Amino acid sequence: MLPLKTTITLVACVAISTNALADEKSWTVSTGLSYRNSNFNLPNNKFGNESWSGSLGLSRRIDDKTFVGGSVAYTTANSKYDTLTGRADVDTNSMSIFAMRNIGWGLYANVSLGYGESSIDTNTALVNYDADSKFKTASLGLTQYIPLSQSLMAKVNASYSHISSDNDKFITNLGNAVPSSNSTLNYVSAGGQITWRLNKWSPFVQMDWNKASREFIGGTGDDDYFSYSAGTNYAINSETSISMTLGSLFDKRYANETSASVSLSHRF
């Protein structure tokens, strides 16, 4: 069941963001597209995974300190197994809601809840099966903004996330019945970002550390890793902006990964 657990880990992480800390516009609509390419070189299982995700979100500034919102997303992913000779296709639908509040002095607290369903179609030289899974997520976080100059802003963040998954029972093509199962994963993330404001452009770099309560991938001893990204925001006008990001990770056992995303937001 390794492909199933891996997919849940990848798609269940909930991110909370806002594209304006203070603005006369109350609503923000956003849409995004992201791509991820991962390669895993486990001792007895080598495979690659590609995924595309699309999202649509809506948020509202309740007052000068409070933001609420939600989003829906669809992810399609496929894994190609070199060792087992085969592939797995996973389609995931998910949704989330969040609330964020300015506690004071540039410190923001946020909370989010999410739910998703995945459909997995696995076809290898050893076994074929179709399976379904459901997952729930919850996250708490703090973000501190630190102005360093008129054009330079630092941000430090920390969060705690909980993921619970329920895997439905299924029967393989060999007639073997696999019972239903459930699992949980808890992890913390901490990181920082530096953003430069250069007229309409705002390039940034970010690094995060992720530590889990158990292995992200079973049997690897892989329960923590670092990720980093770089990108830029571009203000098309006072209400509309576009963001582009490239990312990767390091110090993750048996795995390497690259990702790219683009998002568009509009305040009204």
Coordinates of C-alpha atoms in Angstrom, one line a residue:
M1 CA 0.0 0.0 0.0
L2 CA 3.0 2.3 -0.3
P3 CA 1.6 4.3 -3.3
L4 CA -1.6 5.1 -1.4
K5 CA 0.2 6.4 1.6
T6 CA 2.6 8.4 -0.5
T7 CA -0.2 10.1 -2.4
I8 CA -2.1 11.0 0.8
T9 CA 1.0 12.7 2.2
L10 CA 1.5 14.7 -0.9
V11 CA -2.0 16.0 -1.5
A12 CA -3.3 16.4 2.1
C13 CA -1.1 19.3 3.2
V14 CA -3.2 22.4 3.6
A15 CA -1.6 25.8 3.1
I16 CA -3.0 29.1 4.4
S17 CA -2.2 32.4 2.6
T18 CA -3.5 35.8 1.9
N19 CA -2.3 38.2 -0.8
A20 CA -3.0 41.4 1.1
L21 CA -2.5 42.3 4.7
A22 CA -4.5 45.5 4.5
D23 CA -6.5 46.7 1.6
E24 CA -9.8 48.6 1.0
K25 CA -11.1 45.6 -1.0
S26 CA -12.9 43.0 1.1
W27 CA -12.9 40.0 -1.3
T28 CA -10.1 38.1 -3.0
V29 CA -10.6 35.4 -5.6
S30 CA -7.6 33.3 -6.6
T31 CA -6.8 30.4 -9.0
G32 CA -3.7 28.4 -9.3
L33 CA -1.9 25.6 -11.2
S34 CA 1.0 23.5 -9.9
Y35 CA 3.2 20.7 -11.2
R36 CA 5.3 18.3 -9.1
N37 CA 7.9 15.7 -10.3
S38 CA 9.2 13.3 -7.7
N39 CA 11.6 10.4 -7.9
F40 CA 12.0 7.7 -5.2
N41 CA 14.9 5.3 -5.0
L42 CA 13.9 3.0 -2.2
P43 CA 16.1 -0.1 -1.6
N44 CA 13.4 -2.4 -3.1
N45 CA 11.2 -0.1 -5.0
K46 CA 12.2 2.6 -7.5
F47 CA 9.5 4.8 -9.0
G48 CA 8.7 8.3 -10.2
N49 CA 5.6 10.4 -9.7
E50 CA 4.2 13.3 -11.6
S51 CA 1.2 15.4 -10.5
W52 CA -0.8 18.4 -11.7
S53 CA -3.1 20.4 -9.3
G54 CA -5.6 23.1 -10.0
S55 CA -7.3 25.2 -7.3
L56 CA -9.9 27.9 -6.9
G57 CA -10.2 30.0 -3.7
L58 CA -12.2 32.8 -2.3
S59 CA -11.4 34.8 0.9
R60 CA -12.9 37.8 2.6
R61 CA -11.4 40.4 4.9
I62 CA -13.9 40.7 7.8
D63 CA -12.2 43.6 9.4
D64 CA -8.7 45.1 9.7
K65 CA -7.5 42.0 11.6
T66 CA -9.5 39.0 10.4
F67 CA -9.6 37.0 7.1
V68 CA -11.7 33.9 6.3
G69 CA -12.0 31.9 3.2
G70 CA -12.0 28.5 1.5
S71 CA -10.8 26.7 -1.6
V72 CA -11.4 23.6 -3.7
A73 CA -8.7 21.7 -5.6
Y74 CA -8.3 18.8 -8.0
T75 CA -5.1 16.8 -8.4
T76 CA -4.2 14.1 -10.9
A77 CA -1.1 12.1 -10.3
N78 CA 0.6 9.1 -11.9
S79 CA 3.4 6.9 -10.7
K80 CA 5.6 4.7 -12.9
Y81 CA 7.3 1.8 -11.1
D82 CA 10.7 0.7 -12.4
T83 CA 11.2 -2.1 -9.9
L84 CA 7.7 -3.5 -9.9
T85 CA 7.1 -2.7 -13.6
G86 CA 3.8 -0.9 -13.7
R87 CA 2.0 2.3 -12.8
A88 CA -0.6 3.8 -10.5
D89 CA -3.0 6.7 -11.3
V90 CA -4.6 8.8 -8.5
D91 CA -7.3 11.4 -8.8
T92 CA -8.0 13.5 -5.8
N93 CA -10.7 16.1 -5.0
S94 CA -10.3 18.2 -1.9
M95 CA -11.6 21.3 -0.1
S96 CA -10.5 23.4 2.8
I97 CA -11.6 26.4 4.9
F98 CA -9.5 28.8 6.9
A99 CA -9.5 31.7 9.3
M100 CA -6.6 34.1 10.0
R101 CA -6.3 36.9 12.5
N102 CA -3.8 39.6 13.1
I103 CA -2.9 39.2 16.8
G104 CA -0.8 42.4 16.8
W105 CA 2.7 43.7 15.9
G106 CA 2.8 41.8 12.6
L107 CA 1.9 38.4 14.1
Y108 CA -0.9 36.4 12.5
A109 CA -2.6 33.2 13.7
N110 CA -4.4 30.9 11.4
V111 CA -6.4 27.7 11.5
S112 CA -7.6 25.5 8.7
L113 CA -9.8 22.3 8.1
G114 CA -9.8 20.2 5.0
Y115 CA -11.4 17.1 3.5
G116 CA -10.5 15.1 0.4
E117 CA -11.2 11.8 -1.5
S118 CA -8.8 9.9 -3.7
S119 CA -9.4 7.2 -6.3
I120 CA -6.4 4.9 -6.9
D121 CA -5.9 2.6 -9.9
T122 CA -2.8 0.4 -9.6
N123 CA -1.5 -1.9 -12.3
T124 CA 1.8 -3.7 -11.8
A125 CA 3.5 -6.9 -12.8
L126 CA 2.6 -8.4 -9.4
V127 CA -1.0 -7.2 -8.7
N128 CA -3.8 -4.9 -10.0
Y129 CA -6.4 -3.2 -7.9
D130 CA -8.7 -0.2 -7.6
A131 CA -9.0 1.5 -4.2
D132 CA -10.6 4.6 -2.6
S133 CA -9.4 6.7 0.3
K134 CA -10.8 9.6 2.3
F135 CA -8.7 12.0 4.4
K136 CA -9.3 14.9 6.8
T137 CA -6.8 17.6 7.7
A138 CA -6.4 20.2 10.5
S139 CA -3.7 22.8 10.8
L140 CA -2.7 25.6 13.3
G141 CA -0.1 28.1 12.5
L142 CA 1.7 31.4 13.4
T143 CA 3.3 33.8 11.0
Q144 CA 5.4 36.8 12.0
Y145 CA 6.1 39.6 9.5
I146 CA 9.2 41.6 10.2
P147 CA 9.9 44.8 8.1
L148 CA 13.6 45.2 7.6
S149 CA 13.5 48.3 5.3
Q150 CA 11.0 50.1 3.0
S151 CA 11.7 47.4 0.3
L152 CA 12.7 44.4 2.4
M153 CA 10.3 42.2 4.4
A154 CA 11.1 39.0 6.4
K155 CA 8.6 36.4 7.5
V156 CA 9.0 33.5 9.9
N157 CA 6.3 30.8 10.3
A158 CA 5.5 27.7 12.3
S159 CA 2.6 25.3 12.0
Y160 CA 1.2 22.0 13.3
S161 CA -0.8 19.7 11.0
H162 CA -2.8 16.5 11.6
I163 CA -3.9 14.2 8.8
S164 CA -6.2 11.2 9.3
S165 CA -6.9 8.8 6.4
D166 CA -9.4 6.0 5.9
N167 CA -8.7 3.5 3.2
D168 CA -11.7 1.4 1.9
K169 CA -11.4 -2.3 1.5
F170 CA -10.8 -3.8 -1.9
I171 CA -10.1 -7.0 -3.8
T172 CA -7.1 -7.4 -6.1
N173 CA -7.2 -9.2 -9.5
L174 CA -5.7 -12.2 -7.7
G175 CA -8.8 -12.5 -5.5
N176 CA -7.1 -11.3 -2.4
A177 CA -9.3 -9.2 -0.1
V178 CA -7.5 -6.2 1.5
P179 CA -9.4 -5.0 4.6
S180 CA -10.2 -1.3 5.3
S181 CA -7.5 0.6 7.3
N182 CA -6.9 3.9 8.8
S183 CA -3.8 5.9 9.7
T184 CA -2.8 9.3 11.1
L185 CA 0.2 11.6 10.5
N186 CA 1.2 14.6 12.6
Y187 CA 3.9 17.0 11.6
V188 CA 5.3 20.4 12.3
S189 CA 6.8 22.9 9.9
A190 CA 9.0 25.9 10.6
G191 CA 10.6 28.3 8.1
G192 CA 11.3 31.7 6.9
Q193 CA 11.0 34.0 3.8
I194 CA 12.7 37.1 2.5
T195 CA 10.8 39.3 0.1
W196 CA 12.1 42.3 -1.9
R197 CA 9.7 44.9 -3.3
L198 CA 11.0 46.3 -6.6
N199 CA 8.3 48.5 -8.0
K200 CA 5.7 46.0 -9.4
W201 CA 8.0 43.0 -8.8
S202 CA 8.4 41.3 -5.4
P203 CA 10.9 38.4 -5.7
F204 CA 11.3 36.1 -2.7
V205 CA 13.2 33.1 -1.3
Q206 CA 11.9 30.7 1.3
M207 CA 13.2 27.6 3.3
D208 CA 11.2 25.3 5.5
W209 CA 11.9 22.3 7.8
N210 CA 9.3 19.6 8.2
K211 CA 9.2 17.0 11.0
A212 CA 6.7 14.1 11.2
S213 CA 5.5 11.8 13.9
R214 CA 6.3 8.9 11.7
E215 CA 8.0 8.1 8.4
F216 CA 6.6 10.0 5.4
I217 CA 7.3 6.9 3.4
G218 CA 7.2 3.5 5.2
G219 CA 10.4 1.7 5.8
T220 CA 12.7 4.6 5.0
G221 CA 13.4 6.3 8.3
D222 CA 12.4 9.4 6.5
D223 CA 10.6 11.5 9.1
D224 CA 12.0 15.0 8.4
Y225 CA 13.4 17.0 5.5
F226 CA 14.1 20.6 4.3
S227 CA 12.3 22.3 1.3
Y228 CA 13.2 25.5 -0.4
S229 CA 11.7 27.7 -3.1
A230 CA 12.2 30.9 -5.0
G231 CA 9.7 33.0 -7.0
T232 CA 8.2 36.4 -7.6
N233 CA 4.9 38.2 -7.3
Y234 CA 4.0 40.7 -10.0
A235 CA 1.4 43.4 -9.4
I236 CA -0.6 43.8 -12.7
N237 CA -2.5 46.6 -11.1
S238 CA -3.6 47.6 -7.6
E239 CA -6.2 44.8 -7.5
T240 CA -4.7 42.0 -9.6
S241 CA -1.4 40.1 -9.1
I242 CA 0.3 37.0 -10.4
S243 CA 2.8 34.7 -8.5
M244 CA 5.3 32.2 -9.9
T245 CA 7.3 29.8 -7.8
L246 CA 9.9 27.1 -8.3
G247 CA 10.8 24.7 -5.5
S248 CA 12.7 21.6 -4.5
L249 CA 13.9 19.8 -1.3
F250 CA 17.0 18.3 0.2
D251 CA 18.0 16.0 3.0
K252 CA 15.1 13.7 2.2
R253 CA 16.1 10.1 2.1
Y254 CA 15.7 8.1 -1.1
A255 CA 13.8 11.1 -2.8
N256 CA 14.3 14.1 -4.9
E257 CA 11.7 16.5 -6.2
T258 CA 11.1 19.7 -8.2
S259 CA 7.9 21.7 -8.3
A260 CA 6.5 24.7 -10.2
S261 CA 3.4 26.8 -9.6
V262 CA 1.6 29.9 -10.9
S263 CA -1.4 31.6 -9.3
L264 CA -3.5 34.6 -10.1
S265 CA -5.5 36.6 -7.6
H266 CA -7.9 39.6 -7.8
R267 CA -9.3 41.7 -5.1
F268 CA -12.8 43.2 -5.4

